[in-house]
Amino acid sequence: IVLPDTQERLAAIKLNQTVYSFFRTVRDREKALDIIGKLFDSGNDAVIIQAPKAYSVWVLEEDAAPVERQVKPSIATPQPLVSA
C-alpha cells in the first residue's frame, strides 16, 4: 500500500475488506497486547496476527491506496521444444 501523506510503500494485509499496515513483530504475547493497548489509547485501530513463533501487530490504514505489483522481466533464454 501507499499512504497519501508520505507516498511510502508499506507492507499490508487485508482483513474483511479493511487494510492494515505492518507495525511490529514481537515474540511475547503480553508485549503484543501491550502494544495494541497503547495503539488503542492513542486512537488507532489495530490487530494482532499470531505466527508460529511471534505475534505481528498491524495498524488500520483507512486512506491507504493499493500499489500495482511490478513484474521484473525474465532474463532466461527460451529453450526450443524438442519433439520425438
Coordinates of N, CA, C and O in Angstrom, one line a residue:
I1 N 0.8 -1.2 0.0 CA 0.0 0.0 0.0 C 0.9 1.2 0.0 O 2.1 1.2 0.3
V2 N 0.3 2.4 -0.3 CA 0.9 3.7 -0.2 C 0.0 4.6 0.6 O -1.2 4.6 0.4
L3 N 0.6 5.3 1.5 CA -0.1 6.3 2.3 C -0.1 7.6 1.6 O 1.0 8.0 1.1
P4 N -1.2 8.4 1.5 CA -1.2 9.6 0.8 C -0.3 10.7 1.3 O 0.2 11.5 0.5
D5 N 0.0 10.7 2.6 CA 0.8 11.8 3.1 C 2.3 11.6 2.9 O 3.1 12.5 2.9
T6 N 2.7 10.3 2.7 CA 4.2 10.1 2.6 C 4.6 9.5 1.3 O 5.7 9.5 0.9
Q7 N 3.7 8.8 0.5 CA 3.9 8.1 -0.7 C 4.9 7.0 -0.5 O 5.5 6.4 -1.4
E8 N 5.1 6.6 0.8 CA 6.0 5.5 1.1 C 5.2 4.2 1.0 O 4.1 4.1 1.4
R9 N 5.9 3.1 0.4 CA 5.2 1.8 0.3 C 5.4 1.1 1.6 O 6.4 1.1 2.2
L10 N 4.3 0.4 2.0 CA 4.2 -0.3 3.3 C 3.7 -1.7 3.0 O 2.8 -1.9 2.2
A11 N 4.2 -2.7 3.8 CA 3.6 -4.0 3.8 C 2.2 -3.9 4.4 O 2.0 -3.1 5.4
A12 N 1.3 -4.7 3.9 CA -0.1 -4.6 4.4 C -0.8 -5.9 4.2 O -0.4 -6.8 3.5
I13 N -1.9 -6.1 5.0 CA -2.8 -7.2 4.9 C -4.2 -6.6 4.8 O -4.5 -5.5 5.2
K14 N -5.1 -7.5 4.2 CA -6.5 -7.1 4.1 C -7.3 -8.1 4.9 O -7.3 -9.3 4.6
L15 N -8.1 -7.6 5.8 CA -9.0 -8.4 6.6 C -10.4 -7.9 6.5 O -10.6 -6.7 6.9
N16 N -11.3 -8.7 6.0 CA -12.7 -8.2 5.9 C -12.8 -6.9 5.2 O -13.5 -6.0 5.7
Q17 N -12.1 -6.7 4.1 CA -12.2 -5.5 3.2 C -11.6 -4.3 3.9 O -11.8 -3.2 3.5
T18 N -10.8 -4.5 5.0 CA -10.1 -3.4 5.7 C -8.6 -3.6 5.6 O -8.1 -4.8 5.8
V19 N -7.8 -2.6 5.3 CA -6.4 -2.7 5.1 C -5.6 -2.2 6.4 O -5.9 -1.2 7.0
Y20 N -4.7 -3.1 6.7 CA -3.8 -2.8 7.9 C -2.3 -2.8 7.4 O -1.9 -3.7 6.7
S21 N -1.6 -1.8 7.9 CA -0.1 -1.8 7.6 C 0.7 -2.5 8.7 O 0.2 -2.5 9.9
F22 N 1.8 -3.1 8.3 CA 2.6 -3.7 9.3 C 3.2 -2.7 10.3 O 3.7 -1.7 9.9
F23 N 3.2 -3.0 11.6 CA 3.7 -2.2 12.6 C 4.9 -2.8 13.3 O 6.0 -2.2 13.3
R24 N 4.7 -4.0 13.9 CA 5.8 -4.6 14.6 C 5.6 -6.0 14.9 O 4.4 -6.5 14.9
T25 N 6.7 -6.8 15.0 CA 6.6 -8.2 15.4 C 7.3 -8.4 16.7 O 8.4 -7.9 16.9
V26 N 6.7 -9.1 17.6 CA 7.3 -9.4 18.9 C 7.0 -10.9 19.2 O 6.1 -11.5 18.7
R27 N 7.9 -11.5 20.0 CA 7.8 -12.9 20.4 C 6.8 -13.1 21.5 O 6.2 -14.2 21.6
D28 N 6.7 -12.1 22.4 CA 5.9 -12.3 23.6 C 4.4 -11.8 23.4 O 4.2 -10.7 23.0
R29 N 3.5 -12.7 23.8 CA 2.1 -12.3 23.6 C 1.7 -11.1 24.5 O 1.0 -10.2 24.0
E30 N 2.2 -11.0 25.7 CA 1.9 -9.9 26.6 C 2.4 -8.6 26.0 O 1.8 -7.6 26.1
K31 N 3.6 -8.6 25.4 CA 4.1 -7.4 24.8 C 3.3 -7.0 23.6 O 3.0 -5.8 23.4
A32 N 2.8 -7.9 22.8 CA 1.9 -7.6 21.7 C 0.6 -7.0 22.2 O 0.1 -6.0 21.6
L33 N 0.1 -7.5 23.3 CA -1.2 -6.9 23.8 C -0.9 -5.5 24.4 O -1.8 -4.7 24.3
D34 N 0.3 -5.3 25.0 CA 0.6 -4.0 25.5 C 0.7 -3.0 24.3 O 0.2 -1.9 24.5
I35 N 1.3 -3.4 23.2 CA 1.4 -2.5 22.1 C 0.1 -2.2 21.5 O -0.2 -1.0 21.2
I36 N -0.8 -3.2 21.4 CA -2.2 -3.0 20.9 C -2.9 -2.0 21.9 O -3.6 -1.1 21.4
G37 N -2.7 -2.2 23.2 CA -3.4 -1.3 24.1 C -2.9 0.2 24.0 O -3.8 1.1 24.0
K38 N -1.6 0.4 23.7 CA -1.1 1.7 23.5 C -1.6 2.3 22.2 O -1.9 3.5 22.1
L39 N -1.7 1.5 21.2 CA -2.3 2.0 19.9 C -3.7 2.4 20.1 O -4.1 3.4 19.6
F40 N -4.5 1.6 20.8 CA -5.9 1.9 21.0 C -6.0 3.2 21.8 O -6.9 4.0 21.5
D41 N -5.2 3.3 22.8 CA -5.2 4.5 23.7 C -4.9 5.8 22.9 O -5.4 6.9 23.2
S42 N -4.1 5.7 21.8 CA -3.8 6.8 21.0 C -4.7 7.0 19.8 O -4.5 7.8 19.0
G43 N -5.8 6.2 19.8 CA -6.8 6.4 18.8 C -6.7 5.6 17.5 O -7.3 5.8 16.5
N44 N -5.8 4.6 17.6 CA -5.5 3.8 16.4 C -6.3 2.4 16.6 O -6.4 1.9 17.7
D45 N -6.7 1.9 15.5 CA -7.3 0.6 15.5 C -6.2 -0.4 15.0 O -5.5 0.0 14.0
A46 N -6.1 -1.6 15.5 CA -5.0 -2.5 15.2 C -5.5 -3.9 15.4 O -6.5 -4.2 16.1
V47 N -4.7 -4.8 14.8 CA -5.0 -6.3 15.0 C -3.7 -7.0 15.3 O -2.6 -6.5 14.9
I48 N -3.8 -8.1 15.9 CA -2.6 -9.0 16.2 C -2.8 -10.3 15.3 O -3.9 -10.9 15.4
I49 N -1.8 -10.6 14.6 CA -1.8 -11.9 13.9 C -0.7 -12.8 14.5 O 0.4 -12.4 14.6
Q50 N -1.2 -14.0 14.9 CA -0.2 -14.9 15.5 C 0.5 -15.8 14.5 O -0.2 -16.4 13.6
A51 N 1.8 -15.8 14.5 CA 2.6 -16.6 13.6 C 3.1 -17.7 14.5 O 3.0 -17.7 15.7
P52 N 3.8 -18.7 13.9 CA 4.3 -19.8 14.7 C 5.2 -19.5 15.9 O 5.1 -20.0 17.0
K53 N 6.0 -18.5 15.7 CA 7.0 -18.1 16.8 C 6.9 -16.7 17.2 O 7.7 -16.2 18.0
A54 N 5.9 -15.9 16.8 CA 5.8 -14.5 17.1 C 4.4 -14.0 16.9 O 3.5 -14.7 16.4
Y55 N 4.2 -12.7 17.3 CA 2.9 -12.0 17.1 C 3.2 -10.8 16.3 O 4.1 -10.0 16.6
S56 N 2.5 -10.5 15.2 CA 2.6 -9.3 14.4 C 1.5 -8.4 14.6 O 0.3 -8.8 14.7
V57 N 1.8 -7.1 14.8 CA 0.8 -6.1 15.0 C 0.7 -5.3 13.8 O 1.7 -4.9 13.1
W58 N -0.6 -5.1 13.3 CA -0.9 -4.4 12.1 C -1.9 -3.3 12.5 O -2.8 -3.4 13.3
V59 N -1.7 -2.1 11.9 CA -2.5 -0.9 12.2 C -3.4 -0.5 11.0 O -3.0 -0.5 9.9
L60 N -4.6 -0.2 11.4 CA -5.6 0.2 10.4 C -5.1 1.4 9.5 O -4.6 2.4 10.1
E61 N -5.3 1.3 8.2 CA -4.9 2.4 7.3 C -6.1 2.7 6.4 O -6.3 2.1 5.4
E62 N -7.0 3.6 6.9 CA -8.2 4.0 6.1 C -8.0 4.6 4.8 O -8.7 4.5 3.9
D63 N -6.9 5.4 4.7 CA -6.6 6.2 3.5 C -5.6 5.5 2.6 O -5.1 6.2 1.6
A64 N -5.3 4.3 2.8 CA -4.2 3.6 2.0 C -4.7 3.4 0.6 O -5.9 3.1 0.4
A65 N -3.8 3.4 -0.3 CA -4.0 3.1 -1.7 C -3.2 1.9 -2.1 O -2.1 1.8 -1.7
P66 N -3.8 1.0 -2.9 CA -3.0 -0.2 -3.3 C -1.9 0.2 -4.3 O -2.0 1.2 -5.0
V67 N -0.9 -0.6 -4.3 CA 0.2 -0.4 -5.2 C 0.2 -1.5 -6.2 O 0.1 -2.7 -5.9
E68 N 0.4 -1.1 -7.5 CA 0.4 -2.2 -8.5 C 1.7 -2.9 -8.4 O 2.8 -2.3 -8.2
R69 N 1.7 -4.2 -8.5 CA 2.9 -5.0 -8.5 C 3.7 -4.8 -9.7 O 3.1 -4.8 -10.8
Q70 N 5.0 -4.7 -9.6 CA 5.8 -4.6 -10.8 C 6.5 -5.9 -11.0 O 7.2 -6.4 -10.1
V71 N 6.3 -6.4 -12.2 CA 6.9 -7.7 -12.5 C 8.2 -7.5 -13.3 O 8.2 -6.8 -14.3
K72 N 9.3 -8.0 -12.8 CA 10.5 -7.8 -13.5 C 10.6 -8.8 -14.7 O 10.3 -10.0 -14.5
P73 N 11.1 -8.4 -15.8 CA 11.3 -9.3 -16.9 C 12.3 -10.4 -16.6 O 13.3 -10.2 -16.0
S74 N 12.0 -11.5 -17.2 CA 12.9 -12.7 -17.0 C 14.1 -12.5 -17.9 O 14.0 -12.1 -19.1
I75 N 15.2 -12.9 -17.4 CA 16.4 -12.9 -18.3 C 16.8 -14.3 -18.8 O 17.8 -14.5 -19.5
A76 N 15.9 -15.2 -18.6 CA 16.2 -16.6 -19.1 C 16.0 -16.7 -20.6 O 15.1 -16.0 -21.1
T77 N 16.8 -17.4 -21.2 CA 16.7 -17.6 -22.7 C 15.7 -18.7 -22.9 O 15.8 -19.8 -22.4
P78 N 14.7 -18.5 -23.8 CA 13.7 -19.5 -24.1 C 14.4 -20.7 -24.8 O 15.3 -20.6 -25.6
Q79 N 14.0 -21.9 -24.4 CA 14.6 -23.1 -25.0 C 13.6 -23.7 -26.0 O 12.4 -23.7 -25.7
P80 N 14.1 -24.2 -27.1 CA 13.2 -24.8 -28.1 C 12.6 -26.1 -27.6 O 13.2 -26.8 -26.9
L81 N 11.4 -26.4 -28.0 CA 10.7 -27.6 -27.7 C 11.3 -28.7 -28.6 O 11.4 -28.5 -29.8
V82 N 11.6 -29.9 -28.1 CA 12.1 -31.0 -28.9 C 11.0 -32.0 -28.9 O 10.5 -32.5 -27.9
S83 N 10.6 -32.4 -30.1 CA 9.6 -33.5 -30.2 C 10.2 -34.7 -30.7 O 11.1 -34.7 -31.5
A84 N 9.8 -35.9 -30.2 CA 10.4 -37.2 -30.6 C 9.6 -37.8 -31.8 O 8.6 -37.6 -32.1

